[in-house]
């Protein structure tokens, strides 16, 4: 019997309308467009305004996906919401999105793995689909990073933006879909990128709020160093494992954290710039959404069977690469 793999058969995105430009940021903290473009490579990022949450963005993307793939909500049998900014701790954002999108026959849960959430979730879905029991899976990936970013901290606030994506994943026995993975998690990285309060270790108190501990904090230089070496190592390893040359590879689809990180990873893989998907300038780091946002924007250029390597690095530390053959 041929092997069952998970294939992406539909993809939609939701981008908030509001654009937070470097010019506007420079009225909030001591920064400027030139510094941000040179050190990070971001021009603007989308911000979800008003009384809306991650589930609203995900539900909007999910509804578009159901329509564009002619899928009834009743056909969805499993849902994963990859996010670091759930609407609340309980219930899961996956449950809330199911309700908002009219999905009644599925079960599912949230998956939190910082900036690696999407690739961790895609491999998780792959394993469910491989079992043969799941036929139409909804993979949601998105974050309202503006809800955990400190807009008085110039070390973090230029980096992040809000967005959500929704993907339909179905089984295939063709030679496409998720081919292989190389994923890692190492909590020794916790001191360098974290959000300290609001969990069981440091529940919310006046003190945690006064000390701004409900915002994401990082040691940017350390994160930068590990991001470059770990992402490049797993991406190169994936090329070697499958004897993929730079000529064979259609694209590297990297997590969009910093243009300098992306460029360094592409160089280590021996890729020309046109084989690296980059849209960080328009959206910043949308955490769980960066990789599917790239896939969405490049989908018309991709052909069935195109070889892609997805690579990410994030808090945890978590990192990894996935080898994917495009199925559409
Ligand atoms: C955050 C990051 C852009 C900082 O860039 P960097 O080149 O390492 O800059 P440094 O932290 O060394 O700071 C250099 C100087 O710029 C200043 N600076 C920091 N942020 C600034 C900003 N937004 N505008 C202007 N100056 C800034 C610093 O205060 C420092 O000044 P000093 O030399 O007078 O002390 C970079 O380290 C990075 O991208 N790290 C990875 C972060 C990441 O991707 N995290 C998400 C998870 S994957």
Short mmCIF file of C-alpha atoms and ligand atoms in Angstrom, two decimals:
data_model
loop_
_atom_site.label_atom_id
_atom_site.label_comp_id
_atom_site.label_asym_id
_atom_site.label_seq_id
_atom_site.Cartn_x
_atom_site.Cartn_y
_atom_site.Cartn_z
CA UNK A 1 0.00 0.00 0.00
CA UNK A 2 1.34 3.48 -0.82
CA UNK A 3 2.26 5.74 2.05
CA UNK A 4 -0.31 8.33 3.16
CA UNK A 5 1.02 11.85 3.57
CA UNK A 6 -0.50 15.18 4.53
CA UNK A 7 -0.88 17.63 1.65
CA UNK A 8 -1.82 21.30 1.77
CA UNK A 9 -4.87 21.55 -0.50
CA UNK A 10 -6.02 25.08 0.37
CA UNK A 11 -4.64 28.18 2.04
CA UNK A 12 -6.14 31.56 3.00
CA UNK A 13 -5.00 34.45 5.17
CA UNK A 14 -6.44 37.27 7.23
CA UNK A 15 -4.44 40.48 7.50
CA UNK A 16 -5.68 43.33 9.70
CA UNK A 17 -6.08 46.58 7.80
CA UNK A 18 -4.12 48.88 10.11
CA UNK A 19 -0.48 49.40 9.05
CA UNK A 20 1.93 50.43 11.80
CA UNK A 21 4.77 52.10 9.90
CA UNK A 22 8.33 52.76 11.07
CA UNK A 23 7.47 56.45 10.98
CA UNK A 24 4.62 55.96 13.46
CA UNK A 25 6.81 53.71 15.64
CA UNK A 26 9.40 56.46 15.80
CA UNK A 27 6.80 58.66 17.52
CA UNK A 28 6.31 55.96 20.17
CA UNK A 29 9.94 54.95 20.97
CA UNK A 30 13.40 56.28 20.16
CA UNK A 31 13.93 54.61 16.78
CA UNK A 32 13.89 55.42 13.08
CA UNK A 33 13.18 53.86 9.69
CA UNK A 34 16.85 53.65 8.72
CA UNK A 35 17.83 51.66 11.85
CA UNK A 36 14.88 49.28 11.55
CA UNK A 37 15.43 48.67 7.83
CA UNK A 38 19.18 48.09 8.27
CA UNK A 39 19.06 45.91 11.39
CA UNK A 40 15.74 44.07 10.87
CA UNK A 41 14.34 44.76 7.38
CA UNK A 42 10.76 45.65 8.33
CA UNK A 43 8.92 48.63 6.84
CA UNK A 44 5.47 48.11 8.38
CA UNK A 45 3.41 45.56 10.25
CA UNK A 46 -0.35 44.94 10.52
CA UNK A 47 -2.11 45.59 13.84
CA UNK A 48 -5.50 44.21 14.85
CA UNK A 49 -7.42 47.12 16.32
CA UNK A 50 -10.50 47.16 18.51
CA UNK A 51 -12.06 44.48 20.63
CA UNK A 52 -10.86 41.61 18.43
CA UNK A 53 -8.70 38.58 19.21
CA UNK A 54 -6.67 35.85 17.53
CA UNK A 55 -9.81 33.72 17.04
CA UNK A 56 -11.46 36.50 15.02
CA UNK A 57 -8.55 36.57 12.57
CA UNK A 58 -8.43 32.76 12.40
CA UNK A 59 -12.20 32.44 11.95
CA UNK A 60 -12.11 34.98 9.10
CA UNK A 61 -9.32 33.03 7.38
CA UNK A 62 -11.11 29.71 8.03
CA UNK A 63 -14.38 30.95 6.51
CA UNK A 64 -12.53 32.11 3.37
CA UNK A 65 -10.80 28.72 3.20
CA UNK A 66 -14.03 26.73 3.49
CA UNK A 67 -15.48 28.83 0.68
CA UNK A 68 -12.48 28.72 -1.65
CA UNK A 69 -12.04 24.94 -1.22
CA UNK A 70 -15.81 24.25 -1.42
CA UNK A 71 -15.63 22.49 1.93
CA UNK A 72 -18.60 22.23 4.27
CA UNK A 73 -17.78 22.99 7.94
CA UNK A 74 -19.30 19.57 8.73
CA UNK A 75 -16.57 17.81 6.75
CA UNK A 76 -13.72 19.10 8.95
CA UNK A 77 -12.70 16.31 11.32
CA UNK A 78 -9.74 17.77 13.19
CA UNK A 79 -8.52 21.29 14.06
CA UNK A 80 -5.20 22.58 15.38
CA UNK A 81 -4.75 26.25 16.24
CA UNK A 82 -1.05 27.10 16.28
CA UNK A 83 -0.76 30.26 18.36
CA UNK A 84 1.13 31.90 21.19
CA UNK A 85 -1.58 34.48 21.76
CA UNK A 86 -4.71 32.44 22.48
CA UNK A 87 -7.84 34.49 23.16
CA UNK A 88 -7.67 33.27 26.77
CA UNK A 89 -6.18 30.35 28.71
CA UNK A 90 -9.46 28.44 28.72
CA UNK A 91 -11.15 27.45 26.46
CA UNK A 92 -8.70 26.81 23.66
CA UNK A 93 -8.71 29.10 20.63
CA UNK A 94 -9.35 25.99 18.48
CA UNK A 95 -12.71 25.54 20.27
CA UNK A 96 -13.62 29.20 19.83
CA UNK A 97 -12.79 29.17 16.10
CA UNK A 98 -14.83 25.99 15.57
CA UNK A 99 -17.83 27.79 17.03
CA UNK A 100 -17.27 30.96 14.99
CA UNK A 101 -16.79 29.03 11.74
CA UNK A 102 -19.67 26.61 12.32
CA UNK A 103 -17.43 23.52 12.62
CA UNK A 104 -19.40 20.93 14.61
CA UNK A 105 -17.91 17.51 13.82
CA UNK A 106 -14.28 18.07 14.76
CA UNK A 107 -12.09 17.87 17.82
CA UNK A 108 -8.85 19.72 18.28
CA UNK A 109 -6.58 21.82 20.43
CA UNK A 110 -4.06 24.67 20.52
CA UNK A 111 -0.37 24.15 19.89
CA UNK A 112 2.13 26.60 21.33
CA UNK A 113 5.76 26.47 20.21
CA UNK A 114 6.68 30.15 19.78
CA UNK A 115 7.88 30.96 16.25
CA UNK A 116 8.14 27.24 15.41
CA UNK A 117 4.41 26.71 16.07
CA UNK A 118 3.49 26.35 12.40
CA UNK A 119 6.07 23.71 11.49
CA UNK A 120 5.42 21.80 14.73
CA UNK A 121 1.68 21.89 13.97
CA UNK A 122 2.11 20.83 10.34
CA UNK A 123 4.15 17.79 11.38
CA UNK A 124 1.57 16.98 14.10
CA UNK A 125 -1.22 17.14 11.51
CA UNK A 126 0.92 14.98 9.21
CA UNK A 127 1.03 12.24 11.84
CA UNK A 128 -2.76 12.38 12.38
CA UNK A 129 -3.36 12.22 8.62
CA UNK A 130 -0.85 9.37 8.17
CA UNK A 131 -2.98 7.30 10.56
CA UNK A 132 -5.62 7.19 7.81
CA UNK A 133 -8.35 8.35 10.22
CA UNK A 134 -8.49 12.05 9.26
CA UNK A 135 -9.64 13.26 5.86
CA UNK A 136 -10.03 17.04 6.17
CA UNK A 137 -7.95 18.86 8.75
CA UNK A 138 -8.09 22.58 9.45
CA UNK A 139 -4.69 23.97 10.43
CA UNK A 140 -4.95 27.50 11.83
CA UNK A 141 -1.79 29.52 12.45
CA UNK A 142 -1.79 33.07 13.69
CA UNK A 143 -1.00 35.53 16.40
CA UNK A 144 -2.13 38.86 17.74
CA UNK A 145 1.41 39.76 18.75
CA UNK A 146 0.34 43.35 19.47
CA UNK A 147 -1.40 41.97 22.58
CA UNK A 148 1.94 40.90 24.12
CA UNK A 149 4.32 43.51 22.70
CA UNK A 150 5.53 46.37 24.88
CA UNK A 151 5.23 49.51 22.76
CA UNK A 152 7.62 51.33 25.12
CA UNK A 153 10.45 48.83 24.46
CA UNK A 154 12.38 49.63 21.30
CA UNK A 155 14.23 46.30 21.50
CA UNK A 156 11.08 44.33 20.70
CA UNK A 157 8.29 46.56 19.39
CA UNK A 158 9.61 47.03 15.82
CA UNK A 159 9.78 43.28 15.27
CA UNK A 160 6.24 41.93 15.50
CA UNK A 161 2.91 42.13 13.67
CA UNK A 162 -0.53 40.48 13.65
CA UNK A 163 -1.93 37.99 11.10
CA UNK A 164 -3.66 34.64 10.79
CA UNK A 165 -3.77 31.89 8.21
CA UNK A 166 -5.93 28.83 7.61
CA UNK A 167 -4.87 25.71 5.70
CA UNK A 168 -6.82 22.69 4.55
CA UNK A 169 -4.78 19.51 4.92
CA UNK A 170 -5.85 16.27 3.26
CA UNK A 171 -4.34 12.82 2.81
CA UNK A 172 -2.58 11.94 -0.42
CA UNK A 173 -0.86 8.82 -1.69
CA UNK A 174 0.90 10.75 -4.46
CA UNK A 175 4.55 11.72 -4.13
CA UNK A 176 3.72 15.15 -2.60
CA UNK A 177 2.99 16.60 0.85
CA UNK A 178 5.05 16.50 4.03
CA UNK A 179 8.06 14.31 3.23
CA UNK A 180 10.26 14.66 6.32
CA UNK A 181 10.88 16.67 9.47
CA UNK A 182 13.73 17.60 11.78
CA UNK A 183 12.30 19.35 14.86
CA UNK A 184 13.89 20.36 18.18
CA UNK A 185 12.94 21.80 21.57
CA UNK A 186 15.44 22.89 24.22
CA UNK A 187 14.29 24.76 27.32
CA UNK A 188 17.84 25.94 28.01
CA UNK A 189 16.88 28.83 25.72
CA UNK A 190 14.12 30.01 28.08
CA UNK A 191 16.07 32.88 29.70
CA UNK A 192 16.69 34.53 26.32
CA UNK A 193 13.17 34.82 24.91
CA UNK A 194 10.11 34.63 27.11
CA UNK A 195 6.94 36.12 28.50
CA UNK A 196 7.35 35.67 32.24
CA UNK A 197 4.01 36.35 33.88
CA UNK A 198 0.45 35.08 33.58
CA UNK A 199 1.32 31.39 33.84
CA UNK A 200 1.43 29.08 36.86
CA UNK A 201 4.94 30.22 37.83
CA UNK A 202 4.08 33.89 38.08
CA UNK A 203 0.32 34.47 38.07
CA UNK A 204 -0.92 37.97 37.31
CA UNK A 205 -0.53 40.44 40.18
CA UNK A 206 -0.15 44.20 40.55
CA UNK A 207 3.59 43.57 40.72
CA UNK A 208 3.76 41.60 37.46
CA UNK A 209 1.75 44.30 35.71
CA UNK A 210 3.83 47.15 37.18
CA UNK A 211 7.04 45.37 36.13
CA UNK A 212 5.72 44.89 32.58
CA UNK A 213 6.13 41.11 32.84
CA UNK A 214 3.12 40.34 30.63
CA UNK A 215 5.08 41.39 27.56
CA UNK A 216 7.49 39.36 25.45
CA UNK A 217 11.12 40.01 26.37
CA UNK A 218 14.34 38.90 24.73
CA UNK A 219 18.09 39.08 24.62
CA UNK A 220 18.10 39.94 20.92
CA UNK A 221 21.79 39.24 20.26
CA UNK A 222 21.68 35.73 21.77
CA UNK A 223 18.43 34.90 19.98
CA UNK A 224 19.91 36.18 16.73
CA UNK A 225 23.02 34.01 17.06
CA UNK A 226 21.11 30.79 17.82
CA UNK A 227 18.48 31.54 15.18
CA UNK A 228 21.08 31.76 12.40
CA UNK A 229 23.08 28.69 13.38
CA UNK A 230 20.19 26.40 14.35
CA UNK A 231 17.95 27.26 11.40
CA UNK A 232 20.82 26.90 8.94
CA UNK A 233 21.97 23.59 10.49
CA UNK A 234 18.55 21.91 10.20
CA UNK A 235 17.88 23.28 6.71
CA UNK A 236 21.26 22.14 5.38
CA UNK A 237 20.84 18.78 7.12
CA UNK A 238 17.48 18.32 5.36
CA UNK A 239 19.09 19.08 1.98
CA UNK A 240 21.82 16.51 2.67
CA UNK A 241 19.41 13.86 3.97
CA UNK A 242 17.45 13.97 0.68
CA UNK A 243 20.36 14.84 -1.63
CA UNK A 244 18.65 18.12 -2.57
CA UNK A 245 20.94 20.57 -4.37
CA UNK A 246 20.31 24.34 -4.58
CA UNK A 247 19.22 23.72 -8.18
CA UNK A 248 16.65 21.08 -7.12
CA UNK A 249 15.08 23.19 -4.41
CA UNK A 250 12.24 25.47 -5.54
CA UNK A 251 12.30 27.66 -2.41
CA UNK A 252 13.43 28.00 1.17
CA UNK A 253 10.41 29.16 3.19
CA UNK A 254 11.96 30.68 6.30
CA UNK A 255 10.35 32.07 9.43
CA UNK A 256 10.41 35.86 9.04
CA UNK A 257 12.10 37.24 12.16
CA UNK A 258 14.91 39.35 10.78
CA UNK A 259 16.07 39.84 7.17
CA UNK A 260 19.69 39.32 8.24
CA UNK A 261 18.81 35.91 9.76
CA UNK A 262 16.99 34.88 6.57
CA UNK A 263 19.87 36.01 4.32
CA UNK A 264 22.42 34.13 6.43
CA UNK A 265 20.39 30.89 6.30
CA UNK A 266 19.90 31.19 2.52
CA UNK A 267 23.65 31.70 2.06
CA UNK A 268 24.52 28.65 4.21
CA UNK A 269 22.22 26.58 1.96
CA UNK A 270 23.95 27.95 -1.16
CA UNK A 271 20.71 29.45 -2.50
CA UNK A 272 20.42 32.48 -4.77
CA UNK A 273 18.21 35.25 -3.25
CA UNK A 274 15.35 34.52 -5.67
CA UNK A 275 14.93 31.05 -4.12
CA UNK A 276 14.20 32.45 -0.67
CA UNK A 277 10.64 33.59 0.17
CA UNK A 278 10.81 36.96 1.91
CA UNK A 279 7.91 39.26 2.84
CA UNK A 280 9.13 40.48 6.25
CA UNK A 281 9.22 44.08 5.00
CA UNK A 282 5.39 44.17 4.77
CA UNK A 283 4.33 42.22 7.85
CA UNK A 284 7.19 41.84 10.33
CA UNK A 285 7.32 38.74 12.50
CA UNK A 286 3.76 37.42 12.75
CA UNK A 287 5.11 34.43 14.76
CA UNK A 288 2.90 31.41 13.91
CA UNK A 289 1.73 32.95 10.62
CA UNK A 290 5.00 33.86 8.86
CA UNK A 291 5.60 30.65 6.89
CA UNK A 292 1.99 30.08 5.70
CA UNK A 293 1.77 33.80 4.83
CA UNK A 294 4.75 33.26 2.50
CA UNK A 295 3.22 30.09 1.02
CA UNK A 296 0.00 32.02 0.37
CA UNK A 297 1.79 34.88 -1.39
CA UNK A 298 3.92 32.55 -3.53
CA UNK A 299 1.24 29.95 -4.29
CA UNK A 300 0.65 31.09 -7.87
CA UNK A 301 4.35 30.65 -8.63
CA UNK A 302 4.48 27.12 -7.20
CA UNK A 303 3.94 23.97 -9.25
CA UNK A 304 2.85 20.55 -8.08
CA UNK A 305 5.89 18.59 -6.89
CA UNK A 306 8.03 21.68 -6.19
CA UNK A 307 10.49 20.94 -3.40
CA UNK A 308 10.31 23.33 -0.46
CA UNK A 309 12.24 23.46 2.80
CA UNK A 310 10.42 25.22 5.65
CA UNK A 311 12.66 26.40 8.51
CA UNK A 312 11.90 28.17 11.76
CA UNK A 313 13.43 29.18 15.08
CA UNK A 314 11.78 30.61 18.16
CA UNK A 315 11.34 30.81 21.90
CA UNK A 316 11.96 27.66 23.88
CA UNK A 317 14.27 27.43 22.10
CA UNK A 318 12.31 25.57 19.45
CA UNK A 319 13.50 25.09 15.87
CA UNK A 320 13.39 22.81 12.92
CA UNK A 321 12.92 22.18 9.25
CA UNK A 322 10.26 20.40 7.20
CA UNK A 323 10.68 19.05 3.69
CA UNK A 324 7.50 19.57 1.72
CA UNK A 325 6.55 18.79 -1.89
CA UNK A 326 3.89 21.23 -3.03
CA UNK A 327 0.61 19.45 -3.78
CA UNK A 328 -1.55 22.03 -5.55
C1 LIG B 1 16.60 42.73 18.12
C2 LIG B 1 17.65 42.95 17.07
C3 LIG B 1 17.03 43.52 15.81
C4 LIG B 1 18.68 43.95 17.59
O1 LIG B 1 19.67 44.17 16.60
P1 LIG B 1 21.22 44.20 17.03
O2 LIG B 1 21.96 44.49 15.82
O3 LIG B 1 21.51 42.92 17.76
O4 LIG B 1 21.24 45.44 17.97
P2 LIG B 1 21.76 45.53 19.45
O5 LIG B 1 20.80 44.85 20.36
O6 LIG B 1 23.19 45.10 19.48
O7 LIG B 1 21.71 47.07 19.64
C5 LIG B 1 22.60 47.92 18.96
C6 LIG B 1 22.25 49.33 19.37
O8 LIG B 1 21.01 49.69 18.77
C7 LIG B 1 20.10 50.14 19.78
N1 LIG B 1 18.74 49.78 19.42
C8 LIG B 1 18.04 48.69 19.77
N2 LIG B 1 16.81 48.74 19.25
C9 LIG B 1 16.75 49.88 18.53
C10 LIG B 1 15.75 50.49 17.76
N3 LIG B 1 14.54 49.93 17.59
N4 LIG B 1 16.03 51.66 17.15
C11 LIG B 1 17.24 52.24 17.28
N5 LIG B 1 18.23 51.71 18.02
C12 LIG B 1 17.99 50.55 18.64
C13 LIG B 1 20.56 49.45 21.04
O9 LIG B 1 20.12 50.16 22.17
C14 LIG B 1 22.06 49.49 20.88
O10 LIG B 1 22.53 50.76 21.25
P3 LIG B 1 23.89 50.92 22.09
O11 LIG B 1 24.95 50.34 21.20
O12 LIG B 1 23.96 52.38 22.29
O13 LIG B 1 23.66 50.12 23.33
C15 LIG B 1 18.40 41.64 16.70
O14 LIG B 1 19.23 41.24 17.76
C16 LIG B 1 17.45 40.51 16.39
O15 LIG B 1 16.74 40.54 15.40
N6 LIG B 1 17.46 39.45 17.19
C17 LIG B 1 16.57 38.31 16.95
C18 LIG B 1 15.26 38.65 17.56
C19 LIG B 1 14.15 37.79 17.09
O16 LIG B 1 14.03 37.49 15.95
N7 LIG B 1 13.26 37.40 18.01
C20 LIG B 1 12.03 36.76 17.69
C21 LIG B 1 12.04 35.31 17.82
S1 LIG B 1 12.68 34.42 16.50
#
